[in-house]
Amino acid sequence: MKIFSSVNDVKDISALVGEALKLKKDPFAFQHLGKNKTLCLVFLNPSLRTRISTQKAALNLGMNVIVLNIDKEGWALELQDGAIMNGTTVEHIREAAGVMGEYSDIIGVRSFPGLKNRDEDYSENIFNKFVEFCKVPVVSLESATRHPLQSLADLVTIEELKIVSRPKVVLTWAPHIKPLPQAVPNSFAEWMCKADVDFIIAHPAGYELCADFTNGATITHNQDEAIRDADFIYVKNWSAYEPYGVVTSGNEHWMLTNEKLKQAPNAKVMHCLPVRRNLELSDEVLDGPQSVVIHEAGNRVWAAQAVLKQMLEAL
Ligand code: CP
């Protein structure tokens, strides 16, 4: 594997999930693969889970790891081709990515969308420029439109915890106070549409995701009906795709509560985290027996390790 930016970069999804679960049982079996290899993790935005789990995954594989919070510690990056750089930006992404490629065997990049210009965000300009100019394999640590390491960890979690062969998986929109990217729900939908699950997306009217990511999913505005007898309920906020980046009020009742969970007594509740308590998800659900959010975050290590292992094997 040379690029990991979406489920479309994966040849065999169930083999990759199986690899992650094998690595979970035997984390240090492939330390030789990463010996004298360097992973550079470049963050243009904050992170807790992605940063630490990917570092740990690389260390488990014997790699050296460099982390650069380029938004705070690097030169101000220019992203536009042809820019006359007489303003605040100091270094063009062409040189920055090219130089980082000289120091690294694999690069990871996190860059969120601006949520102002949909075409620009969905063009994945920043991620694609890293791929073009760094000349080494690149793994997405969450881009403008997708979060594939999160989605792989989510699928690993579902595979590990399911008690029926084809579980009912529901992605349900949750309230938030500010516009959030569509990357996590886009990516989760894209992976679930290719997995052996019955997949339903529930959201208020106006929060339709881009259809490119939801082909094959059942989509409803009725949250109660969607979550009835679910095996997994994935809770996530996102801002509107059309009109882009907008948040409308009046949907506060979409927060998942224990009362709603009575309809899905066997459901495991997932969230990618970070989560705003008692806004997106109630304390009672997060602290209750149906929540698997910490377990899910733990699986980020094995998802990242499975991807890095495939990248190291292809070097
Ligand atoms: N879920 C996730 O990607 O968390 P971080 O933003 O903390 O990395």
PDB file of C-alpha atoms in Angstrom, residues 13-195:
ATOM      1  CA  ILE A  13     -11.031  -4.980   3.730  1.00  0.00           C
ATOM      2  CA  SER A  14     -11.687  -8.091   5.794  1.00  0.00           C
ATOM      3  CA  ALA A  15      -8.032  -9.139   5.493  1.00  0.00           C
ATOM      4  CA  LEU A  16      -6.969  -5.706   6.794  1.00  0.00           C
ATOM      5  CA  VAL A  17      -9.413  -5.969   9.720  1.00  0.00           C
ATOM      6  CA  GLY A  18      -8.098  -9.474  10.420  1.00  0.00           C
ATOM      7  CA  GLU A  19      -4.529  -8.151  10.321  1.00  0.00           C
ATOM      8  CA  ALA A  20      -5.404  -5.453  12.868  1.00  0.00           C
ATOM      9  CA  LEU A  21      -6.933  -8.044  15.209  1.00  0.00           C
ATOM     10  CA  LYS A  22      -3.872 -10.292  14.843  1.00  0.00           C
ATOM     11  CA  LEU A  23      -1.588  -7.365  15.681  1.00  0.00           C
ATOM     12  CA  LYS A  24      -3.694  -6.658  18.749  1.00  0.00           C
ATOM     13  CA  LYS A  25      -2.856 -10.158  20.003  1.00  0.00           C
ATOM     14  CA  ASP A  26       0.833  -9.947  19.086  1.00  0.00           C
ATOM     15  CA  PRO A  27       1.849  -6.255  18.783  1.00  0.00           C
ATOM     16  CA  PHE A  28       5.630  -6.714  18.489  1.00  0.00           C
ATOM     17  CA  ALA A  29       5.781  -9.571  15.955  1.00  0.00           C
ATOM     18  CA  PHE A  30       6.882  -7.302  13.100  1.00  0.00           C
ATOM     19  CA  GLN A  31       9.449  -5.032  14.808  1.00  0.00           C
ATOM     20  CA  HIS A  32      11.974  -5.930  12.104  1.00  0.00           C
ATOM     21  CA  LEU A  33       9.798  -4.296   9.412  1.00  0.00           C
ATOM     22  CA  GLY A  34      10.229  -0.776  10.780  1.00  0.00           C
ATOM     23  CA  LYS A  35      13.880  -0.949  11.804  1.00  0.00           C
ATOM     24  CA  ASN A  36      15.703   2.169  10.557  1.00  0.00           C
ATOM     25  CA  LYS A  37      12.514   3.473   8.943  1.00  0.00           C
ATOM     26  CA  THR A  38      11.093   6.879   9.843  1.00  0.00           C
ATOM     27  CA  LEU A  39       7.455   7.950  10.073  1.00  0.00           C
ATOM     28  CA  CYS A  40       6.812  11.693  10.061  1.00  0.00           C
ATOM     29  CA  LEU A  41       3.375  12.719  11.371  1.00  0.00           C
ATOM     30  CA  VAL A  42       2.397  16.195  10.216  1.00  0.00           C
ATOM     31  CA  PHE A  43      -0.502  17.914  11.989  1.00  0.00           C
ATOM     32  CA  LEU A  44      -2.129  21.041  10.625  1.00  0.00           C
ATOM     33  CA  ASN A  45      -4.863  20.626  13.275  1.00  0.00           C
ATOM     34  CA  PRO A  46      -5.150  19.316  16.861  1.00  0.00           C
ATOM     35  CA  SER A  47      -5.291  15.619  17.777  1.00  0.00           C
ATOM     36  CA  LEU A  48      -5.142  13.329  20.787  1.00  0.00           C
ATOM     37  CA  ARG A  49      -6.074   9.826  19.571  1.00  0.00           C
ATOM     38  CA  THR A  50      -4.692   9.926  16.046  1.00  0.00           C
ATOM     39  CA  ARG A  51      -1.395  11.365  17.147  1.00  0.00           C
ATOM     40  CA  ILE A  52      -0.751   8.946  20.014  1.00  0.00           C
ATOM     41  CA  SER A  53      -2.225   5.790  18.471  1.00  0.00           C
ATOM     42  CA  THR A  54      -0.314   6.216  15.209  1.00  0.00           C
ATOM     43  CA  GLN A  55       2.906   6.919  17.104  1.00  0.00           C
ATOM     44  CA  LYS A  56       2.373   3.816  19.215  1.00  0.00           C
ATOM     45  CA  ALA A  57       1.560   1.725  16.158  1.00  0.00           C
ATOM     46  CA  ALA A  58       4.799   2.836  14.480  1.00  0.00           C
ATOM     47  CA  LEU A  59       6.846   2.176  17.629  1.00  0.00           C
ATOM     48  CA  ASN A  60       5.309  -1.313  17.864  1.00  0.00           C
ATOM     49  CA  LEU A  61       6.605  -1.898  14.323  1.00  0.00           C
ATOM     50  CA  GLY A  62      10.100  -0.744  15.300  1.00  0.00           C
ATOM     51  CA  MET A  63       9.909   2.593  13.442  1.00  0.00           C
ATOM     52  CA  ASN A  64      11.366   5.947  14.445  1.00  0.00           C
ATOM     53  CA  VAL A  65       8.683   8.624  14.705  1.00  0.00           C
ATOM     54  CA  ILE A  66       8.825  12.393  14.215  1.00  0.00           C
ATOM     55  CA  VAL A  67       5.780  14.509  15.034  1.00  0.00           C
ATOM     56  CA  LEU A  68       5.471  18.022  13.628  1.00  0.00           C
ATOM     57  CA  ASN A  69       2.609  20.282  14.672  1.00  0.00           C
ATOM     58  CA  ILE A  70       3.229  22.338  11.576  1.00  0.00           C
ATOM     59  CA  ASP A  71       0.435  24.806  12.337  1.00  0.00           C
ATOM     60  CA  LYS A  72       2.255  25.867  15.527  1.00  0.00           C
ATOM     61  CA  GLU A  73       5.881  24.857  15.038  1.00  0.00           C
ATOM     62  CA  GLY A  74       6.496  25.152  11.309  1.00  0.00           C
ATOM     63  CA  TRP A  75       6.744  28.049   8.895  1.00  0.00           C
ATOM     64  CA  ALA A  76       3.365  29.404   7.768  1.00  0.00           C
ATOM     65  CA  LEU A  77       2.508  27.267   4.738  1.00  0.00           C
ATOM     66  CA  GLU A  78       1.368  28.573   1.366  1.00  0.00           C
ATOM     67  CA  LEU A  79      -1.043  26.149  -0.282  1.00  0.00           C
ATOM     68  CA  GLN A  80      -2.025  27.911  -3.501  1.00  0.00           C
ATOM     69  CA  ASP A  81      -0.091  27.300  -6.687  1.00  0.00           C
ATOM     70  CA  GLY A  82       1.126  30.467  -8.370  1.00  0.00           C
ATOM     71  CA  ALA A  83       0.764  32.561  -5.203  1.00  0.00           C
ATOM     72  CA  ILE A  84       2.884  35.707  -4.908  1.00  0.00           C
ATOM     73  CA  MET A  85       4.116  35.104  -1.395  1.00  0.00           C
ATOM     74  CA  ASN A  86       4.288  38.691  -0.200  1.00  0.00           C
ATOM     75  CA  GLY A  87       1.858  38.139   2.693  1.00  0.00           C
ATOM     76  CA  THR A  88       1.988  36.015   5.833  1.00  0.00           C
ATOM     77  CA  THR A  89       2.941  32.645   4.329  1.00  0.00           C
ATOM     78  CA  VAL A  90       6.652  31.802   4.406  1.00  0.00           C
ATOM     79  CA  GLU A  91       7.066  28.384   2.797  1.00  0.00           C
ATOM     80  CA  HIS A  92       5.198  26.745  -0.073  1.00  0.00           C
ATOM     81  CA  ILE A  93       3.772  23.272   0.460  1.00  0.00           C
ATOM     82  CA  ARG A  94       5.775  22.156  -2.609  1.00  0.00           C
ATOM     83  CA  GLU A  95       9.096  22.654  -0.812  1.00  0.00           C
ATOM     84  CA  ALA A  96       7.808  21.746   2.666  1.00  0.00           C
ATOM     85  CA  ALA A  97       6.361  18.389   1.548  1.00  0.00           C
ATOM     86  CA  GLY A  98       9.378  17.693  -0.667  1.00  0.00           C
ATOM     87  CA  VAL A  99      11.802  18.303   2.206  1.00  0.00           C
ATOM     88  CA  MET A 100       9.796  16.203   4.670  1.00  0.00           C
ATOM     89  CA  GLY A 101       9.863  13.375   2.143  1.00  0.00           C
ATOM     90  CA  GLU A 102      13.689  13.539   2.205  1.00  0.00           C
ATOM     91  CA  TYR A 103      13.618  12.836   5.951  1.00  0.00           C
ATOM     92  CA  SER A 104      10.900  10.174   6.000  1.00  0.00           C
ATOM     93  CA  ASP A 105       9.989   6.745   4.681  1.00  0.00           C
ATOM     94  CA  ILE A 106       6.272   7.303   5.315  1.00  0.00           C
ATOM     95  CA  ILE A 107       4.404  10.552   6.009  1.00  0.00           C
ATOM     96  CA  GLY A 108       1.081  11.002   7.824  1.00  0.00           C
ATOM     97  CA  VAL A 109      -0.949  14.169   7.299  1.00  0.00           C
ATOM     98  CA  ARG A 110      -3.864  15.674   9.208  1.00  0.00           C
ATOM     99  CA  SER A 111      -5.635  18.626   7.658  1.00  0.00           C
ATOM    100  CA  PHE A 112      -9.222  19.633   8.368  1.00  0.00           C
ATOM    101  CA  PRO A 113     -11.512  21.397   5.880  1.00  0.00           C
ATOM    102  CA  GLY A 114     -12.106  25.145   6.077  1.00  0.00           C
ATOM    103  CA  LEU A 115     -15.884  24.512   5.721  1.00  0.00           C
ATOM    104  CA  LYS A 116     -16.189  27.727   3.674  1.00  0.00           C
ATOM    105  CA  ASN A 117     -15.632  26.506   0.114  1.00  0.00           C
ATOM    106  CA  ARG A 118     -16.988  23.027  -0.601  1.00  0.00           C
ATOM    107  CA  ASP A 119     -15.234  22.550  -3.924  1.00  0.00           C
ATOM    108  CA  GLU A 120     -11.896  23.471  -2.388  1.00  0.00           C
ATOM    109  CA  ASP A 121     -12.384  21.163   0.614  1.00  0.00           C
ATOM    110  CA  TYR A 122     -13.634  18.253  -1.475  1.00  0.00           C
ATOM    111  CA  SER A 123     -10.697  18.638  -3.897  1.00  0.00           C
ATOM    112  CA  GLU A 124      -8.443  17.475  -1.013  1.00  0.00           C
ATOM    113  CA  ASN A 125      -5.865  20.033  -2.106  1.00  0.00           C
ATOM    114  CA  ILE A 126      -3.600  19.710   0.937  1.00  0.00           C
ATOM    115  CA  PHE A 127      -3.533  15.919   1.178  1.00  0.00           C
ATOM    116  CA  ASN A 128      -3.039  15.566  -2.569  1.00  0.00           C
ATOM    117  CA  LYS A 129      -0.194  18.095  -2.586  1.00  0.00           C
ATOM    118  CA  PHE A 130       1.611  16.090   0.098  1.00  0.00           C
ATOM    119  CA  VAL A 131       1.166  12.962  -2.033  1.00  0.00           C
ATOM    120  CA  GLU A 132       2.441  14.778  -5.114  1.00  0.00           C
ATOM    121  CA  PHE A 133       5.488  16.455  -3.622  1.00  0.00           C
ATOM    122  CA  CYS A 134       6.780  14.287  -0.786  1.00  0.00           C
ATOM    123  CA  LYS A 135       7.415  11.224  -3.029  1.00  0.00           C
ATOM    124  CA  VAL A 136       7.002   8.712  -0.192  1.00  0.00           C
ATOM    125  CA  PRO A 137       3.898   6.767   0.923  1.00  0.00           C
ATOM    126  CA  VAL A 138       1.302   8.944   2.661  1.00  0.00           C
ATOM    127  CA  VAL A 139      -1.306   7.963   5.226  1.00  0.00           C
ATOM    128  CA  SER A 140      -4.264  10.219   5.981  1.00  0.00           C
ATOM    129  CA  LEU A 141      -4.569  11.160   9.638  1.00  0.00           C
ATOM    130  CA  GLU A 142      -7.932  12.764   8.723  1.00  0.00           C
ATOM    131  CA  SER A 143      -8.327  14.900   5.656  1.00  0.00           C
ATOM    132  CA  ALA A 144     -10.956  17.394   4.569  1.00  0.00           C
ATOM    133  CA  THR A 145     -13.450  14.703   3.574  1.00  0.00           C
ATOM    134  CA  ARG A 146     -12.402  11.393   5.192  1.00  0.00           C
ATOM    135  CA  HIS A 147     -10.918   9.840   8.341  1.00  0.00           C
ATOM    136  CA  PRO A 148      -9.944   6.350   7.164  1.00  0.00           C
ATOM    137  CA  LEU A 149      -7.855   5.268  10.181  1.00  0.00           C
ATOM    138  CA  GLN A 150     -10.858   6.052  12.380  1.00  0.00           C
ATOM    139  CA  SER A 151     -13.199   4.110  10.100  1.00  0.00           C
ATOM    140  CA  LEU A 152     -10.895   1.110  10.008  1.00  0.00           C
ATOM    141  CA  ALA A 153     -10.715   1.127  13.825  1.00  0.00           C
ATOM    142  CA  ASP A 154     -14.518   1.383  13.894  1.00  0.00           C
ATOM    143  CA  LEU A 155     -14.868  -1.635  11.632  1.00  0.00           C
ATOM    144  CA  VAL A 156     -12.317  -3.560  13.719  1.00  0.00           C
ATOM    145  CA  THR A 157     -14.422  -2.727  16.811  1.00  0.00           C
ATOM    146  CA  ILE A 158     -17.638  -3.904  15.147  1.00  0.00           C
ATOM    147  CA  GLU A 159     -15.990  -7.125  13.952  1.00  0.00           C
ATOM    148  CA  GLU A 160     -14.612  -7.775  17.432  1.00  0.00           C
ATOM    149  CA  LEU A 161     -17.800  -7.046  19.390  1.00  0.00           C
ATOM    150  CA  LYS A 162     -20.581  -8.238  17.088  1.00  0.00           C
ATOM    151  CA  ILE A 163     -22.772 -11.102  18.300  1.00  0.00           C
ATOM    152  CA  VAL A 164     -24.641 -11.681  15.027  1.00  0.00           C
ATOM    153  CA  SER A 165     -22.955 -12.372  11.714  1.00  0.00           C
ATOM    154  CA  ARG A 166     -24.522  -9.366   9.931  1.00  0.00           C
ATOM    155  CA  PRO A 167     -25.103  -6.636  12.521  1.00  0.00           C
ATOM    156  CA  LYS A 168     -27.429  -3.662  12.179  1.00  0.00           C
ATOM    157  CA  VAL A 169     -25.232  -0.553  12.303  1.00  0.00           C
ATOM    158  CA  VAL A 170     -26.786   2.904  12.659  1.00  0.00           C
ATOM    159  CA  LEU A 171     -24.975   6.192  12.133  1.00  0.00           C
ATOM    160  CA  THR A 172     -27.007   8.839  13.939  1.00  0.00           C
ATOM    161  CA  TRP A 173     -26.469  12.582  13.750  1.00  0.00           C
ATOM    162  CA  ALA A 174     -25.958  14.380  17.084  1.00  0.00           C
ATOM    163  CA  PRO A 175     -26.279  18.051  18.054  1.00  0.00           C
ATOM    164  CA  HIS A 176     -23.277  20.368  18.381  1.00  0.00           C
ATOM    165  CA  ILE A 177     -22.731  24.085  18.843  1.00  0.00           C
ATOM    166  CA  LYS A 178     -20.362  24.634  15.940  1.00  0.00           C
ATOM    167  CA  PRO A 179     -19.970  23.399  12.379  1.00  0.00           C
ATOM    168  CA  LEU A 180     -17.962  20.176  12.250  1.00  0.00           C
ATOM    169  CA  PRO A 181     -16.508  18.484   9.155  1.00  0.00           C
ATOM    170  CA  GLN A 182     -18.244  15.646   7.336  1.00  0.00           C
ATOM    171  CA  ALA A 183     -15.015  13.617   7.273  1.00  0.00           C
ATOM    172  CA  VAL A 184     -15.899  11.082   9.987  1.00  0.00           C
ATOM    173  CA  PRO A 185     -19.475  10.351   8.815  1.00  0.00           C
ATOM    174  CA  ASN A 186     -18.440  10.340   5.131  1.00  0.00           C
ATOM    175  CA  SER A 187     -15.690   7.887   5.869  1.00  0.00           C
ATOM    176  CA  PHE A 188     -17.730   5.709   8.254  1.00  0.00           C
ATOM    177  CA  ALA A 189     -20.523   5.520   5.659  1.00  0.00           C
ATOM    178  CA  GLU A 190     -18.100   4.645   2.888  1.00  0.00           C
ATOM    179  CA  TRP A 191     -16.571   1.805   4.928  1.00  0.00           C
ATOM    180  CA  MET A 192     -19.904   0.491   6.218  1.00  0.00           C
ATOM    181  CA  CYS A 193     -21.352   0.415   2.696  1.00  0.00           C
ATOM    182  CA  LYS A 194     -18.572  -2.038   1.807  1.00  0.00           C
ATOM    183  CA  ALA A 195     -18.759  -4.087   5.009  1.00  0.00           C
TER     184      ALA A 195
END
